[in-house]
Amino acid sequence: MRTRTSKRDLGRKRRHVRVRARVSGTSDRPRLCVFRSLRHIFAQVIDDSSGRTLATASSLSKEIRESSEKRPKAKVGKAVGMLLAQKARAQGIEAVTFDRGGYLYHGRVKALAEGAREGGLKF
């Protein structure tokens, strides 16, 4: 069975490969990776040197899902960023490198980044 991938998604994957050639997370400065689907937004803090995910948050997280119904997607993205920052700071992570995943730094991705900065992460 052949899967169909849109030209837009292929372009995003190519951009992401180019970004990942330069951006990687270390143990002292892990990578904040963003994935955006049509309905939800997901973010992870990843240490690429050990291959471990240190913290995760998404619009499907229990804390956000209850309060996110009928809210604009950008506000949900900001809440996801703040939740991720809270979880990362609880593990002692202060600074990260931002990996926008091939998406434009605009809309929900920008809102997530601003929420993470408001939550105390530096990048």
mmCIF file with all atom_site columns, C-alpha atoms in Angstrom:
data_model
loop_
_atom_site.group_PDB
_atom_site.id
_atom_site.type_symbol
_atom_site.label_atom_id
_atom_site.label_alt_id
_atom_site.label_comp_id
_atom_site.label_asym_id
_atom_site.label_entity_id
_atom_site.label_seq_id
_atom_site.pdbx_PDB_ins_code
_atom_site.Cartn_x
_atom_site.Cartn_y
_atom_site.Cartn_z
_atom_site.occupancy
_atom_site.B_iso_or_equiv
_atom_site.pdbx_formal_charge
_atom_site.auth_seq_id
_atom_site.auth_comp_id
_atom_site.auth_asym_id
_atom_site.auth_atom_id
_atom_site.pdbx_PDB_model_num
ATOM 1   C CA . MET A 1 1   ? 0.000   0.000  0.000  1.00 0.00 ? 1   MET A CA 1
ATOM 2   C CA . ARG A 1 2   ? 1.417   3.349  -1.020 1.00 0.00 ? 2   ARG A CA 1
ATOM 3   C CA . THR A 1 3   ? 1.066   6.305  1.258  1.00 0.00 ? 3   THR A CA 1
ATOM 4   C CA . ARG A 1 4   ? 0.454   9.716  -0.181 1.00 0.00 ? 4   ARG A CA 1
ATOM 5   C CA . THR A 1 5   ? 2.537   12.562 1.113  1.00 0.00 ? 5   THR A CA 1
ATOM 6   C CA . SER A 1 6   ? 1.731   16.101 0.136  1.00 0.00 ? 6   SER A CA 1
ATOM 7   C CA . LYS A 1 7   ? 4.277   18.398 -1.426 1.00 0.00 ? 7   LYS A CA 1
ATOM 8   C CA . ARG A 1 8   ? 3.927   20.657 1.601  1.00 0.00 ? 8   ARG A CA 1
ATOM 9   C CA . ASP A 1 9   ? 4.835   17.836 3.998  1.00 0.00 ? 9   ASP A CA 1
ATOM 10  C CA . LEU A 1 10  ? 7.770   16.733 1.840  1.00 0.00 ? 10  LEU A CA 1
ATOM 11  C CA . GLY A 1 11  ? 9.077   20.309 1.841  1.00 0.00 ? 11  GLY A CA 1
ATOM 12  C CA . ARG A 1 12  ? 8.766   20.490 5.619  1.00 0.00 ? 12  ARG A CA 1
ATOM 13  C CA . LYS A 1 13  ? 10.667  17.219 6.004  1.00 0.00 ? 13  LYS A CA 1
ATOM 14  C CA . ARG A 1 14  ? 13.450  18.499 3.742  1.00 0.00 ? 14  ARG A CA 1
ATOM 15  C CA . ARG A 1 15  ? 13.705  21.720 5.760  1.00 0.00 ? 15  ARG A CA 1
ATOM 16  C CA . HIS A 1 16  ? 13.771  19.699 8.973  1.00 0.00 ? 16  HIS A CA 1
ATOM 17  C CA . VAL A 1 17  ? 16.662  17.563 7.685  1.00 0.00 ? 17  VAL A CA 1
ATOM 18  C CA . ARG A 1 18  ? 18.603  20.726 6.847  1.00 0.00 ? 18  ARG A CA 1
ATOM 19  C CA . VAL A 1 19  ? 17.933  22.185 10.307 1.00 0.00 ? 19  VAL A CA 1
ATOM 20  C CA . ARG A 1 20  ? 18.849  18.936 12.062 1.00 0.00 ? 20  ARG A CA 1
ATOM 21  C CA . ALA A 1 21  ? 22.209  18.910 10.267 1.00 0.00 ? 21  ALA A CA 1
ATOM 22  C CA . ARG A 1 22  ? 23.113  21.979 12.324 1.00 0.00 ? 22  ARG A CA 1
ATOM 23  C CA . VAL A 1 23  ? 20.985  21.699 15.479 1.00 0.00 ? 23  VAL A CA 1
ATOM 24  C CA . SER A 1 24  ? 21.569  18.988 18.055 1.00 0.00 ? 24  SER A CA 1
ATOM 25  C CA . GLY A 1 25  ? 20.942  18.731 21.761 1.00 0.00 ? 25  GLY A CA 1
ATOM 26  C CA . THR A 1 26  ? 23.622  18.044 24.319 1.00 0.00 ? 26  THR A CA 1
ATOM 27  C CA . SER A 1 27  ? 23.327  17.105 27.966 1.00 0.00 ? 27  SER A CA 1
ATOM 28  C CA . ASP A 1 28  ? 23.922  20.699 29.106 1.00 0.00 ? 28  ASP A CA 1
ATOM 29  C CA . ARG A 1 29  ? 21.756  22.274 26.352 1.00 0.00 ? 29  ARG A CA 1
ATOM 30  C CA . PRO A 1 30  ? 19.128  19.829 25.040 1.00 0.00 ? 30  PRO A CA 1
ATOM 31  C CA . ARG A 1 31  ? 16.974  20.356 21.942 1.00 0.00 ? 31  ARG A CA 1
ATOM 32  C CA . LEU A 1 32  ? 13.370  21.553 22.174 1.00 0.00 ? 32  LEU A CA 1
ATOM 33  C CA . CYS A 1 33  ? 11.673  19.822 19.227 1.00 0.00 ? 33  CYS A CA 1
ATOM 34  C CA . VAL A 1 34  ? 8.217   20.832 17.930 1.00 0.00 ? 34  VAL A CA 1
ATOM 35  C CA . PHE A 1 35  ? 5.729   18.785 15.921 1.00 0.00 ? 35  PHE A CA 1
ATOM 36  C CA . ARG A 1 36  ? 2.504   20.332 14.712 1.00 0.00 ? 36  ARG A CA 1
ATOM 37  C CA . SER A 1 37  ? -0.436  18.374 13.352 1.00 0.00 ? 37  SER A CA 1
ATOM 38  C CA . LEU A 1 38  ? -3.687  19.823 12.085 1.00 0.00 ? 38  LEU A CA 1
ATOM 39  C CA . ARG A 1 39  ? -5.364  19.590 15.508 1.00 0.00 ? 39  ARG A CA 1
ATOM 40  C CA . HIS A 1 40  ? -2.597  19.248 18.076 1.00 0.00 ? 40  HIS A CA 1
ATOM 41  C CA . ILE A 1 41  ? 0.910   20.431 18.895 1.00 0.00 ? 41  ILE A CA 1
ATOM 42  C CA . PHE A 1 42  ? 3.618   18.362 20.557 1.00 0.00 ? 42  PHE A CA 1
ATOM 43  C CA . ALA A 1 43  ? 6.950   19.389 22.078 1.00 0.00 ? 43  ALA A CA 1
ATOM 44  C CA . GLN A 1 44  ? 9.854   17.408 23.505 1.00 0.00 ? 44  GLN A CA 1
ATOM 45  C CA . VAL A 1 45  ? 13.128  18.243 25.193 1.00 0.00 ? 45  VAL A CA 1
ATOM 46  C CA . ILE A 1 46  ? 15.677  15.765 23.812 1.00 0.00 ? 46  ILE A CA 1
ATOM 47  C CA . ASP A 1 47  ? 19.304  15.001 24.708 1.00 0.00 ? 47  ASP A CA 1
ATOM 48  C CA . ASP A 1 48  ? 20.700  13.816 21.359 1.00 0.00 ? 48  ASP A CA 1
ATOM 49  C CA . SER A 1 49  ? 24.050  12.720 22.782 1.00 0.00 ? 49  SER A CA 1
ATOM 50  C CA . SER A 1 50  ? 22.378  9.998  24.880 1.00 0.00 ? 50  SER A CA 1
ATOM 51  C CA . GLY A 1 51  ? 19.263  9.641  22.706 1.00 0.00 ? 51  GLY A CA 1
ATOM 52  C CA . ARG A 1 52  ? 16.860  10.280 25.590 1.00 0.00 ? 52  ARG A CA 1
ATOM 53  C CA . THR A 1 53  ? 13.683  12.340 25.796 1.00 0.00 ? 53  THR A CA 1
ATOM 54  C CA . LEU A 1 54  ? 13.867  14.400 28.986 1.00 0.00 ? 54  LEU A CA 1
ATOM 55  C CA . ALA A 1 55  ? 10.467  16.118 29.028 1.00 0.00 ? 55  ALA A CA 1
ATOM 56  C CA . THR A 1 56  ? 7.327   16.150 26.899 1.00 0.00 ? 56  THR A CA 1
ATOM 57  C CA . ALA A 1 57  ? 4.151   18.188 26.619 1.00 0.00 ? 57  ALA A CA 1
ATOM 58  C CA . SER A 1 58  ? 1.340   18.319 24.105 1.00 0.00 ? 58  SER A CA 1
ATOM 59  C CA . SER A 1 59  ? -2.133  19.644 23.592 1.00 0.00 ? 59  SER A CA 1
ATOM 60  C CA . LEU A 1 60  ? -3.283  16.126 24.533 1.00 0.00 ? 60  LEU A CA 1
ATOM 61  C CA . SER A 1 61  ? -1.683  16.398 27.996 1.00 0.00 ? 61  SER A CA 1
ATOM 62  C CA . LYS A 1 62  ? -4.208  16.060 30.784 1.00 0.00 ? 62  LYS A CA 1
ATOM 63  C CA . GLU A 1 63  ? -3.437  19.510 32.210 1.00 0.00 ? 63  GLU A CA 1
ATOM 64  C CA . ILE A 1 64  ? -4.060  21.244 28.880 1.00 0.00 ? 64  ILE A CA 1
ATOM 65  C CA . ARG A 1 65  ? -6.769  19.077 27.324 1.00 0.00 ? 65  ARG A CA 1
ATOM 66  C CA . GLU A 1 66  ? -9.296  19.933 30.034 1.00 0.00 ? 66  GLU A CA 1
ATOM 67  C CA . SER A 1 67  ? -8.934  23.674 29.573 1.00 0.00 ? 67  SER A CA 1
ATOM 68  C CA . SER A 1 68  ? -8.170  23.853 25.846 1.00 0.00 ? 68  SER A CA 1
ATOM 69  C CA . GLU A 1 69  ? -11.563 23.107 24.380 1.00 0.00 ? 69  GLU A CA 1
ATOM 70  C CA . LYS A 1 70  ? -12.834 25.962 22.229 1.00 0.00 ? 70  LYS A CA 1
ATOM 71  C CA . ARG A 1 71  ? -9.612  27.963 22.625 1.00 0.00 ? 71  ARG A CA 1
ATOM 72  C CA . PRO A 1 72  ? -7.577  29.273 19.696 1.00 0.00 ? 72  PRO A CA 1
ATOM 73  C CA . LYS A 1 73  ? -4.738  26.966 18.670 1.00 0.00 ? 73  LYS A CA 1
ATOM 74  C CA . ALA A 1 74  ? -2.097  29.636 19.315 1.00 0.00 ? 74  ALA A CA 1
ATOM 75  C CA . LYS A 1 75  ? -3.215  29.972 22.952 1.00 0.00 ? 75  LYS A CA 1
ATOM 76  C CA . VAL A 1 76  ? -3.087  26.199 23.338 1.00 0.00 ? 76  VAL A CA 1
ATOM 77  C CA . GLY A 1 77  ? 0.440   26.274 21.874 1.00 0.00 ? 77  GLY A CA 1
ATOM 78  C CA . LYS A 1 78  ? 1.490   28.874 24.425 1.00 0.00 ? 78  LYS A CA 1
ATOM 79  C CA . ALA A 1 79  ? 0.063   26.721 27.233 1.00 0.00 ? 79  ALA A CA 1
ATOM 80  C CA . VAL A 1 80  ? 1.997   23.698 25.903 1.00 0.00 ? 80  VAL A CA 1
ATOM 81  C CA . GLY A 1 81  ? 5.208   25.759 25.922 1.00 0.00 ? 81  GLY A CA 1
ATOM 82  C CA . MET A 1 82  ? 4.646   26.874 29.506 1.00 0.00 ? 82  MET A CA 1
ATOM 83  C CA . LEU A 1 83  ? 3.891   23.300 30.627 1.00 0.00 ? 83  LEU A CA 1
ATOM 84  C CA . LEU A 1 84  ? 7.009   21.990 28.896 1.00 0.00 ? 84  LEU A CA 1
ATOM 85  C CA . ALA A 1 85  ? 9.129   24.698 30.515 1.00 0.00 ? 85  ALA A CA 1
ATOM 86  C CA . GLN A 1 86  ? 7.701   23.798 33.919 1.00 0.00 ? 86  GLN A CA 1
ATOM 87  C CA . LYS A 1 87  ? 8.541   20.096 33.420 1.00 0.00 ? 87  LYS A CA 1
ATOM 88  C CA . ALA A 1 88  ? 12.031  20.872 32.090 1.00 0.00 ? 88  ALA A CA 1
ATOM 89  C CA . ARG A 1 89  ? 12.838  23.266 34.938 1.00 0.00 ? 89  ARG A CA 1
ATOM 90  C CA . ALA A 1 90  ? 11.752  20.598 37.432 1.00 0.00 ? 90  ALA A CA 1
ATOM 91  C CA . GLN A 1 91  ? 14.551  18.434 35.985 1.00 0.00 ? 91  GLN A CA 1
ATOM 92  C CA . GLY A 1 92  ? 17.087  21.264 36.220 1.00 0.00 ? 92  GLY A CA 1
ATOM 93  C CA . ILE A 1 93  ? 17.094  22.242 32.549 1.00 0.00 ? 93  ILE A CA 1
ATOM 94  C CA . GLU A 1 94  ? 17.559  25.995 32.107 1.00 0.00 ? 94  GLU A CA 1
ATOM 95  C CA . ALA A 1 95  ? 18.711  26.438 28.490 1.00 0.00 ? 95  ALA A CA 1
ATOM 96  C CA . VAL A 1 96  ? 17.676  24.635 25.299 1.00 0.00 ? 96  VAL A CA 1
ATOM 97  C CA . THR A 1 97  ? 18.194  24.945 21.556 1.00 0.00 ? 97  THR A CA 1
ATOM 98  C CA . PHE A 1 98  ? 14.975  25.449 19.608 1.00 0.00 ? 98  PHE A CA 1
ATOM 99  C CA . ASP A 1 99  ? 14.188  23.065 16.750 1.00 0.00 ? 99  ASP A CA 1
ATOM 100 C CA . ARG A 1 100 ? 11.134  24.341 14.896 1.00 0.00 ? 100 ARG A CA 1
ATOM 101 C CA . GLY A 1 101 ? 10.854  21.084 12.959 1.00 0.00 ? 101 GLY A CA 1
ATOM 102 C CA . GLY A 1 102 ? 10.854  22.656 9.514  1.00 0.00 ? 102 GLY A CA 1
ATOM 103 C CA . TYR A 1 103 ? 7.808   24.791 10.284 1.00 0.00 ? 103 TYR A CA 1
ATOM 104 C CA . LEU A 1 104 ? 7.765   28.555 9.893  1.00 0.00 ? 104 LEU A CA 1
ATOM 105 C CA . TYR A 1 105 ? 8.430   30.463 13.115 1.00 0.00 ? 105 TYR A CA 1
ATOM 106 C CA . HIS A 1 106 ? 4.883   31.765 13.054 1.00 0.00 ? 106 HIS A CA 1
ATOM 107 C CA . GLY A 1 107 ? 1.523   31.090 14.683 1.00 0.00 ? 107 GLY A CA 1
ATOM 108 C CA . ARG A 1 108 ? 1.404   28.075 16.980 1.00 0.00 ? 108 ARG A CA 1
ATOM 109 C CA . VAL A 1 109 ? 5.141   27.360 16.779 1.00 0.00 ? 109 VAL A CA 1
ATOM 110 C CA . LYS A 1 110 ? 5.961   30.949 17.757 1.00 0.00 ? 110 LYS A CA 1
ATOM 111 C CA . ALA A 1 111 ? 3.363   30.850 20.556 1.00 0.00 ? 111 ALA A CA 1
ATOM 112 C CA . LEU A 1 112 ? 4.891   27.640 21.920 1.00 0.00 ? 112 LEU A CA 1
ATOM 113 C CA . ALA A 1 113 ? 8.355   29.235 21.908 1.00 0.00 ? 113 ALA A CA 1
ATOM 114 C CA . GLU A 1 114 ? 7.070   32.344 23.685 1.00 0.00 ? 114 GLU A CA 1
ATOM 115 C CA . GLY A 1 115 ? 5.301   30.188 26.274 1.00 0.00 ? 115 GLY A CA 1
ATOM 116 C CA . ALA A 1 116 ? 8.497   28.227 26.917 1.00 0.00 ? 116 ALA A CA 1
ATOM 117 C CA . ARG A 1 117 ? 10.416  31.487 27.364 1.00 0.00 ? 117 ARG A CA 1
ATOM 118 C CA . GLU A 1 118 ? 7.773   32.792 29.775 1.00 0.00 ? 118 GLU A CA 1
ATOM 119 C CA . GLY A 1 119 ? 8.084   29.514 31.660 1.00 0.00 ? 119 GLY A CA 1
ATOM 120 C CA . GLY A 1 120 ? 11.774  30.181 32.216 1.00 0.00 ? 120 GLY A CA 1
ATOM 121 C CA . LEU A 1 121 ? 13.637  28.382 29.440 1.00 0.00 ? 121 LEU A CA 1
ATOM 122 C CA . LYS A 1 122 ? 16.413  30.296 27.704 1.00 0.00 ? 122 LYS A CA 1
ATOM 123 C CA . PHE A 1 123 ? 17.017  30.049 23.936 1.00 0.00 ? 123 PHE A CA 1
#
